Amino acid sequence: MKETILIDEDFITLGQLLKRVDIISSGGMAKHFLAENTVYLDDELENRRGKKLYPGSIVEIPGEGTYFIQKETSEDTSEETR
């Protein structure tokens, strides 16, 4: 399953992504999760919770899903308020 994650900042960290998609329940769990699970950032193994994810980044977590980071636009926010 591929899911688009909209961000309104310039970047989010890998730990923030894990929390946002409900893989972990707190930021403190990120280090443990990354030590025990395989995570790919743009097809390369990644285990740093503070790794910055920019628009265009693709995070793949086997067994969980694939996440595409995209910058939120004004059109995205106007659709949410309807």
PDB file of N, CA and C in Angstrom:
ATOM      1  N   MET A   1       0.846  -1.179   0.000  1.00  0.00           N
ATOM      2  CA  MET A   1       0.000   0.000   0.000  1.00  0.00           C
ATOM      3  C   MET A   1       0.893   1.243   0.000  1.00  0.00           C
ATOM      4  N   LYS A   2       0.625   2.171  -0.917  1.00  0.00           N
ATOM      5  CA  LYS A   2       1.384   3.410  -0.998  1.00  0.00           C
ATOM      6  C   LYS A   2       0.498   4.553  -0.515  1.00  0.00           C
ATOM      7  N   GLU A   3       1.020   5.298   0.433  1.00  0.00           N
ATOM      8  CA  GLU A   3       0.250   6.376   1.044  1.00  0.00           C
ATOM      9  C   GLU A   3       1.024   7.682   0.904  1.00  0.00           C
ATOM     10  N   THR A   4       0.326   8.754   0.543  1.00  0.00           N
ATOM     11  CA  THR A   4       0.952  10.067   0.440  1.00  0.00           C
ATOM     12  C   THR A   4       0.832  10.767   1.780  1.00  0.00           C
ATOM     13  N   ILE A   5       1.955  11.273   2.274  1.00  0.00           N
ATOM     14  CA  ILE A   5       1.991  12.011   3.533  1.00  0.00           C
ATOM     15  C   ILE A   5       2.240  13.477   3.201  1.00  0.00           C
ATOM     16  N   LEU A   6       1.256  14.324   3.491  1.00  0.00           N
ATOM     17  CA  LEU A   6       1.390  15.756   3.219  1.00  0.00           C
ATOM     18  C   LEU A   6       2.040  16.447   4.405  1.00  0.00           C
ATOM     19  N   ILE A   7       3.047  17.274   4.125  1.00  0.00           N
ATOM     20  CA  ILE A   7       3.692  18.043   5.180  1.00  0.00           C
ATOM     21  C   ILE A   7       3.615  19.524   4.839  1.00  0.00           C
ATOM     22  N   ASP A   8       3.472  20.361   5.864  1.00  0.00           N
ATOM     23  CA  ASP A   8       3.456  21.795   5.624  1.00  0.00           C
ATOM     24  C   ASP A   8       4.783  22.443   6.025  1.00  0.00           C
ATOM     25  N   GLU A   9       5.710  21.629   6.513  1.00  0.00           N
ATOM     26  CA  GLU A   9       7.049  22.100   6.846  1.00  0.00           C
ATOM     27  C   GLU A   9       7.970  21.788   5.664  1.00  0.00           C
ATOM     28  N   ASP A  10       9.247  22.225   5.752  1.00  0.00           N
ATOM     29  CA  ASP A  10      10.218  21.897   4.714  1.00  0.00           C
ATOM     30  C   ASP A  10      10.590  20.424   4.750  1.00  0.00           C
ATOM     31  N   PHE A  11      10.548  19.816   5.946  1.00  0.00           N
ATOM     32  CA  PHE A  11      10.883  18.408   6.110  1.00  0.00           C
ATOM     33  C   PHE A  11      10.247  17.889   7.389  1.00  0.00           C
ATOM     34  N   ILE A  12      10.200  16.560   7.524  1.00  0.00           N
ATOM     35  CA  ILE A  12       9.880  15.928   8.799  1.00  0.00           C
ATOM     36  C   ILE A  12      10.959  14.880   9.034  1.00  0.00           C
ATOM     37  N   THR A  13      11.096  14.444  10.261  1.00  0.00           N
ATOM     38  CA  THR A  13      12.093  13.412  10.542  1.00  0.00           C
ATOM     39  C   THR A  13      11.450  12.032  10.391  1.00  0.00           C
ATOM     40  N   LEU A  14      12.293  11.038  10.264  1.00  0.00           N
ATOM     41  CA  LEU A  14      11.798   9.671  10.153  1.00  0.00           C
ATOM     42  C   LEU A  14      10.988   9.289  11.393  1.00  0.00           C
ATOM     43  N   GLY A  15      11.443   9.702  12.563  1.00  0.00           N
ATOM     44  CA  GLY A  15      10.701   9.431  13.796  1.00  0.00           C
ATOM     45  C   GLY A  15       9.322  10.069  13.774  1.00  0.00           C
ATOM     46  N   GLN A  16       9.226  11.295  13.266  1.00  0.00           N
ATOM     47  CA  GLN A  16       7.928  11.969  13.178  1.00  0.00           C
ATOM     48  C   GLN A  16       6.996  11.237  12.212  1.00  0.00           C
ATOM     49  N   LEU A  17       7.559  10.733  11.111  1.00  0.00           N
ATOM     50  CA  LEU A  17       6.751   9.978  10.163  1.00  0.00           C
ATOM     51  C   LEU A  17       6.193   8.715  10.807  1.00  0.00           C
ATOM     52  N   LEU A  18       7.046   7.992  11.520  1.00  0.00           N
ATOM     53  CA  LEU A  18       6.598   6.755  12.169  1.00  0.00           C
ATOM     54  C   LEU A  18       5.436   7.027  13.128  1.00  0.00           C
ATOM     55  N   LYS A  19       5.511   8.130  13.833  1.00  0.00           N
ATOM     56  CA  LYS A  19       4.435   8.487  14.763  1.00  0.00           C
ATOM     57  C   LYS A  19       3.186   8.927  14.000  1.00  0.00           C
ATOM     58  N   ARG A  20       3.363   9.711  12.956  1.00  0.00           N
ATOM     59  CA  ARG A  20       2.228  10.232  12.195  1.00  0.00           C
ATOM     60  C   ARG A  20       1.398   9.112  11.562  1.00  0.00           C
ATOM     61  N   VAL A  21       2.056   8.042  11.113  1.00  0.00           N
ATOM     62  CA  VAL A  21       1.331   6.946  10.460  1.00  0.00           C
ATOM     63  C   VAL A  21       0.966   5.833  11.449  1.00  0.00           C
ATOM     64  N   ASP A  22       1.090   6.139  12.736  1.00  0.00           N
ATOM     65  CA  ASP A  22       0.677   5.233  13.820  1.00  0.00           C
ATOM     66  C   ASP A  22       1.423   3.903  13.863  1.00  0.00           C
ATOM     67  N   ILE A  23       2.677   3.912  13.460  1.00  0.00           N
ATOM     68  CA  ILE A  23       3.505   2.722  13.615  1.00  0.00           C
ATOM     69  C   ILE A  23       4.053   2.678  15.038  1.00  0.00           C
ATOM     70  N   ILE A  24       4.359   3.848  15.580  1.00  0.00           N
ATOM     71  CA  ILE A  24       4.770   3.964  16.984  1.00  0.00           C
ATOM     72  C   ILE A  24       3.835   4.955  17.661  1.00  0.00           C
ATOM     73  N   SER A  25       3.749   4.874  18.993  1.00  0.00           N
ATOM     74  CA  SER A  25       2.824   5.769  19.698  1.00  0.00           C
ATOM     75  C   SER A  25       3.516   6.977  20.317  1.00  0.00           C
ATOM     76  N   SER A  26       4.852   6.919  20.440  1.00  0.00           N
ATOM     77  CA  SER A  26       5.574   8.077  20.970  1.00  0.00           C
ATOM     78  C   SER A  26       6.921   8.184  20.277  1.00  0.00           C
ATOM     79  N   GLY A  27       7.466   9.384  20.270  1.00  0.00           N
ATOM     80  CA  GLY A  27       8.756   9.609  19.635  1.00  0.00           C
ATOM     81  C   GLY A  27       9.875   8.790  20.243  1.00  0.00           C
ATOM     82  N   GLY A  28       9.768   8.489  21.524  1.00  0.00           N
ATOM     83  CA  GLY A  28      10.789   7.711  22.210  1.00  0.00           C
ATOM     84  C   GLY A  28      10.884   6.272  21.720  1.00  0.00           C
ATOM     85  N   MET A  29       9.851   5.786  21.056  1.00  0.00           N
ATOM     86  CA  MET A  29       9.853   4.413  20.553  1.00  0.00           C
ATOM     87  C   MET A  29      10.570   4.281  19.213  1.00  0.00           C
ATOM     88  N   ALA A  30      10.890   5.409  18.574  1.00  0.00           N
ATOM     89  CA  ALA A  30      11.471   5.376  17.227  1.00  0.00           C
ATOM     90  C   ALA A  30      12.809   4.641  17.191  1.00  0.00           C
ATOM     91  N   LYS A  31      13.683   4.928  18.132  1.00  0.00           N
ATOM     92  CA  LYS A  31      15.002   4.304  18.139  1.00  0.00           C
ATOM     93  C   LYS A  31      14.888   2.783  18.241  1.00  0.00           C
ATOM     94  N   HIS A  32      14.048   2.304  19.136  1.00  0.00           N
ATOM     95  CA  HIS A  32      13.847   0.873  19.299  1.00  0.00           C
ATOM     96  C   HIS A  32      13.236   0.257  18.043  1.00  0.00           C
ATOM     97  N   PHE A  33      12.220   0.905  17.473  1.00  0.00           N
ATOM     98  CA  PHE A  33      11.582   0.391  16.268  1.00  0.00           C
ATOM     99  C   PHE A  33      12.594   0.258  15.141  1.00  0.00           C
ATOM    100  N   LEU A  34      13.422   1.289  14.943  1.00  0.00           N
ATOM    101  CA  LEU A  34      14.389   1.271  13.849  1.00  0.00           C
ATOM    102  C   LEU A  34      15.501   0.248  14.071  1.00  0.00           C
ATOM    103  N   ALA A  35      15.793  -0.060  15.329  1.00  0.00           N
ATOM    104  CA  ALA A  35      16.801  -1.080  15.626  1.00  0.00           C
ATOM    105  C   ALA A  35      16.269  -2.480  15.334  1.00  0.00           C
ATOM    106  N   GLU A  36      14.963  -2.664  15.454  1.00  0.00           N
ATOM    107  CA  GLU A  36      14.351  -3.988  15.312  1.00  0.00           C
ATOM    108  C   GLU A  36      13.705  -4.233  13.948  1.00  0.00           C
ATOM    109  N   ASN A  37      13.540  -3.191  13.137  1.00  0.00           N
ATOM    110  CA  ASN A  37      12.811  -3.318  11.868  1.00  0.00           C
ATOM    111  C   ASN A  37      13.615  -2.721  10.718  1.00  0.00           C
ATOM    112  N   THR A  38      13.333  -3.213   9.524  1.00  0.00           N
ATOM    113  CA  THR A  38      13.983  -2.711   8.316  1.00  0.00           C
ATOM    114  C   THR A  38      13.173  -1.560   7.753  1.00  0.00           C
ATOM    115  N   VAL A  39      13.869  -0.454   7.462  1.00  0.00           N
ATOM    116  CA  VAL A  39      13.225   0.716   6.872  1.00  0.00           C
ATOM    117  C   VAL A  39      14.119   1.201   5.728  1.00  0.00           C
ATOM    118  N   TYR A  40      13.504   1.468   4.591  1.00  0.00           N
ATOM    119  CA  TYR A  40      14.243   1.973   3.430  1.00  0.00           C
ATOM    120  C   TYR A  40      13.805   3.395   3.134  1.00  0.00           C
ATOM    121  N   LEU A  41      14.775   4.261   2.913  1.00  0.00           N
ATOM    122  CA  LEU A  41      14.528   5.628   2.472  1.00  0.00           C
ATOM    123  C   LEU A  41      15.123   5.751   1.077  1.00  0.00           C
ATOM    124  N   ASP A  42      14.277   5.988   0.101  1.00  0.00           N
ATOM    125  CA  ASP A  42      14.712   6.081  -1.296  1.00  0.00           C
ATOM    126  C   ASP A  42      15.576   4.879  -1.681  1.00  0.00           C
ATOM    127  N   ASP A  43      15.091   3.689  -1.349  1.00  0.00           N
ATOM    128  CA  ASP A  43      15.715   2.396  -1.677  1.00  0.00           C
ATOM    129  C   ASP A  43      17.032   2.122  -0.965  1.00  0.00           C
ATOM    130  N   GLU A  44      17.349   2.874   0.087  1.00  0.00           N
ATOM    131  CA  GLU A  44      18.547   2.619   0.879  1.00  0.00           C
ATOM    132  C   GLU A  44      18.159   2.400   2.337  1.00  0.00           C
ATOM    133  N   LEU A  45      18.811   1.435   2.969  1.00  0.00           N
ATOM    134  CA  LEU A  45      18.537   1.116   4.364  1.00  0.00           C
ATOM    135  C   LEU A  45      18.767   2.349   5.236  1.00  0.00           C
ATOM    136  N   GLU A  46      17.829   2.637   6.130  1.00  0.00           N
ATOM    137  CA  GLU A  46      17.927   3.813   7.004  1.00  0.00           C
ATOM    138  C   GLU A  46      17.518   3.430   8.419  1.00  0.00           C
ATOM    139  N   ASN A  47      18.307   3.853   9.411  1.00  0.00           N
ATOM    140  CA  ASN A  47      17.972   3.535  10.801  1.00  0.00           C
ATOM    141  C   ASN A  47      18.136   4.727  11.741  1.00  0.00           C
ATOM    142  N   ARG A  48      18.222   5.928  11.190  1.00  0.00           N
ATOM    143  CA  ARG A  48      18.366   7.134  12.020  1.00  0.00           C
ATOM    144  C   ARG A  48      17.011   7.823  12.184  1.00  0.00           C
ATOM    145  N   ARG A  49      16.546   7.903  13.418  1.00  0.00           N
ATOM    146  CA  ARG A  49      15.222   8.496  13.669  1.00  0.00           C
ATOM    147  C   ARG A  49      15.180   9.980  13.320  1.00  0.00           C
ATOM    148  N   GLY A  50      16.321  10.654  13.356  1.00  0.00           N
ATOM    149  CA  GLY A  50      16.371  12.079  13.051  1.00  0.00           C
ATOM    150  C   GLY A  50      16.620  12.392  11.591  1.00  0.00           C
ATOM    151  N   LYS A  51      16.682  11.363  10.743  1.00  0.00           N
ATOM    152  CA  LYS A  51      16.914  11.576   9.317  1.00  0.00           C
ATOM    153  C   LYS A  51      15.803  12.446   8.748  1.00  0.00           C
ATOM    154  N   LYS A  52      16.189  13.505   8.041  1.00  0.00           N
ATOM    155  CA  LYS A  52      15.208  14.433   7.483  1.00  0.00           C
ATOM    156  C   LYS A  52      14.614  13.873   6.202  1.00  0.00           C
ATOM    157  N   LEU A  53      13.304  13.926   6.118  1.00  0.00           N
ATOM    158  CA  LEU A  53      12.562  13.476   4.943  1.00  0.00           C
ATOM    159  C   LEU A  53      11.990  14.711   4.250  1.00  0.00           C
ATOM    160  N   TYR A  54      12.365  14.881   3.009  1.00  0.00           N
ATOM    161  CA  TYR A  54      11.934  16.046   2.234  1.00  0.00           C
ATOM    162  C   TYR A  54      10.866  15.634   1.226  1.00  0.00           C
ATOM    163  N   PRO A  55      10.095  16.598   0.709  1.00  0.00           N
ATOM    164  CA  PRO A  55       9.141  16.256  -0.337  1.00  0.00           C
ATOM    165  C   PRO A  55       9.839  15.498  -1.464  1.00  0.00           C
ATOM    166  N   GLY A  56       9.215  14.422  -1.897  1.00  0.00           N
ATOM    167  CA  GLY A  56       9.792  13.556  -2.920  1.00  0.00           C
ATOM    168  C   GLY A  56      10.427  12.302  -2.352  1.00  0.00           C
ATOM    169  N   SER A  57      10.662  12.287  -1.037  1.00  0.00           N
ATOM    170  CA  SER A  57      11.236  11.101  -0.394  1.00  0.00           C
ATOM    171  C   SER A  57      10.212   9.975  -0.365  1.00  0.00           C
ATOM    172  N   ILE A  58      10.711   8.736  -0.490  1.00  0.00           N
ATOM    173  CA  ILE A  58       9.858   7.557  -0.394  1.00  0.00           C
ATOM    174  C   ILE A  58      10.410   6.668   0.712  1.00  0.00           C
ATOM    175  N   VAL A  59       9.565   6.364   1.689  1.00  0.00           N
ATOM    176  CA  VAL A  59       9.936   5.502   2.809  1.00  0.00           C
ATOM    177  C   VAL A  59       9.170   4.195   2.661  1.00  0.00           C
ATOM    178  N   GLU A  60       9.910   3.088   2.654  1.00  0.00           N
ATOM    179  CA  GLU A  60       9.282   1.773   2.559  1.00  0.00           C
ATOM    180  C   GLU A  60       9.579   1.001   3.829  1.00  0.00           C
ATOM    181  N   ILE A  61       8.515   0.508   4.451  1.00  0.00           N
ATOM    182  CA  ILE A  61       8.632  -0.297   5.665  1.00  0.00           C
ATOM    183  C   ILE A  61       7.947  -1.630   5.376  1.00  0.00           C
ATOM    184  N   PRO A  62       8.742  -2.677   5.104  1.00  0.00           N
ATOM    185  CA  PRO A  62       8.141  -3.976   4.786  1.00  0.00           C
ATOM    186  C   PRO A  62       7.150  -4.415   5.879  1.00  0.00           C
ATOM    187  N   GLY A  63       5.987  -4.850   5.441  1.00  0.00           N
ATOM    188  CA  GLY A  63       4.943  -5.274   6.370  1.00  0.00           C
ATOM    189  C   GLY A  63       4.052  -4.146   6.855  1.00  0.00           C
ATOM    190  N   GLU A  64       4.454  -2.904   6.610  1.00  0.00           N
ATOM    191  CA  GLU A  64       3.667  -1.743   7.058  1.00  0.00           C
ATOM    192  C   GLU A  64       3.136  -0.929   5.887  1.00  0.00           C
ATOM    193  N   GLY A  65       4.004  -0.608   4.924  1.00  0.00           N
ATOM    194  CA  GLY A  65       3.573   0.181   3.785  1.00  0.00           C
ATOM    195  C   GLY A  65       4.686   1.023   3.197  1.00  0.00           C
ATOM    196  N   THR A  66       4.310   1.754   2.154  1.00  0.00           N
ATOM    197  CA  THR A  66       5.219   2.668   1.478  1.00  0.00           C
ATOM    198  C   THR A  66       4.613   4.059   1.576  1.00  0.00           C
ATOM    199  N   TYR A  67       5.450   5.024   1.935  1.00  0.00           N
ATOM    200  CA  TYR A  67       4.976   6.383   2.199  1.00  0.00           C
ATOM    201  C   TYR A  67       5.736   7.377   1.332  1.00  0.00           C
ATOM    202  N   PHE A  68       4.986   8.202   0.597  1.00  0.00           N
ATOM    203  CA  PHE A  68       5.544   9.222  -0.283  1.00  0.00           C
ATOM    204  C   PHE A  68       5.342  10.577   0.391  1.00  0.00           C
ATOM    205  N   ILE A  69       6.440  11.303   0.614  1.00  0.00           N
ATOM    206  CA  ILE A  69       6.372  12.612   1.279  1.00  0.00           C
ATOM    207  C   ILE A  69       6.105  13.678   0.230  1.00  0.00           C
ATOM    208  N   GLN A  70       5.093  14.495   0.494  1.00  0.00           N
ATOM    209  CA  GLN A  70       4.714  15.539  -0.453  1.00  0.00           C
ATOM    210  C   GLN A  70       4.435  16.835   0.303  1.00  0.00           C
ATOM    211  N   LYS A  71       4.831  17.948  -0.276  1.00  0.00           N
ATOM    212  CA  LYS A  71       4.584  19.264   0.313  1.00  0.00           C
ATOM    213  C   LYS A  71       3.108  19.604   0.159  1.00  0.00           C
ATOM    214  N   GLU A  72       2.495  20.022   1.261  1.00  0.00           N
ATOM    215  CA  GLU A  72       1.088  20.423   1.228  1.00  0.00           C
ATOM    216  C   GLU A  72       0.976  21.752   0.500  1.00  0.00           C
ATOM    217  N   THR A  73       0.013  21.859  -0.403  1.00  0.00           N
ATOM    218  CA  THR A  73      -0.206  23.107  -1.137  1.00  0.00           C
ATOM    219  C   THR A  73      -1.472  23.782  -0.630  1.00  0.00           C
ATOM    220  N   SER A  74      -1.690  24.996  -1.028  1.00  0.00           N
ATOM    221  CA  SER A  74      -2.889  25.714  -0.602  1.00  0.00           C
ATOM    222  C   SER A  74      -4.152  25.006  -1.105  1.00  0.00           C
ATOM    223  N   GLU A  75      -4.058  24.323  -2.255  1.00  0.00           N
ATOM    224  CA  GLU A  75      -5.199  23.561  -2.758  1.00  0.00           C
ATOM    225  C   GLU A  75      -5.526  22.406  -1.835  1.00  0.00           C
ATOM    226  N   ASP A  76      -4.484  21.747  -1.274  1.00  0.00           N
ATOM    227  CA  ASP A  76      -4.692  20.632  -0.356  1.00  0.00           C
ATOM    228  C   ASP A  76      -5.434  21.091   0.893  1.00  0.00           C
ATOM    229  N   THR A  77      -5.055  22.241   1.450  1.00  0.00           N
ATOM    230  CA  THR A  77      -5.689  22.715   2.669  1.00  0.00           C
ATOM    231  C   THR A  77      -7.101  23.203   2.416  1.00  0.00           C
ATOM    232  N   SER A  78      -7.364  23.795   1.240  1.00  0.00           N
ATOM    233  CA  SER A  78      -8.720  24.271   0.961  1.00  0.00           C
ATOM    234  C   SER A  78      -9.689  23.106   0.794  1.00  0.00           C
ATOM    235  N   GLU A  79      -9.211  21.974   0.281  1.00  0.00           N
ATOM    236  CA  GLU A  79     -10.081  20.801   0.130  1.00  0.00           C
ATOM    237  C   GLU A  79     -10.447  20.224   1.494  1.00  0.00           C
ATOM    238  N   GLU A  80      -9.541  20.298   2.464  1.00  0.00           N
ATOM    239  CA  GLU A  80      -9.808  19.764   3.801  1.00  0.00           C
ATOM    240  C   GLU A  80     -10.871  20.572   4.542  1.00  0.00           C
ATOM    241  N   THR A  81     -10.997  21.850   4.230  1.00  0.00           N
ATOM    242  CA  THR A  81     -11.942  22.702   4.941  1.00  0.00           C
ATOM    243  C   THR A  81     -13.344  22.639   4.341  1.00  0.00           C
ATOM    244  N   ARG A  82     -13.497  21.946   3.234  1.00  0.00           N
ATOM    245  CA  ARG A  82     -14.823  21.855   2.606  1.00  0.00           C
ATOM    246  C   ARG A  82     -15.678  20.837   3.282  1.00  0.00           C
TER     247      ARG A  82
END
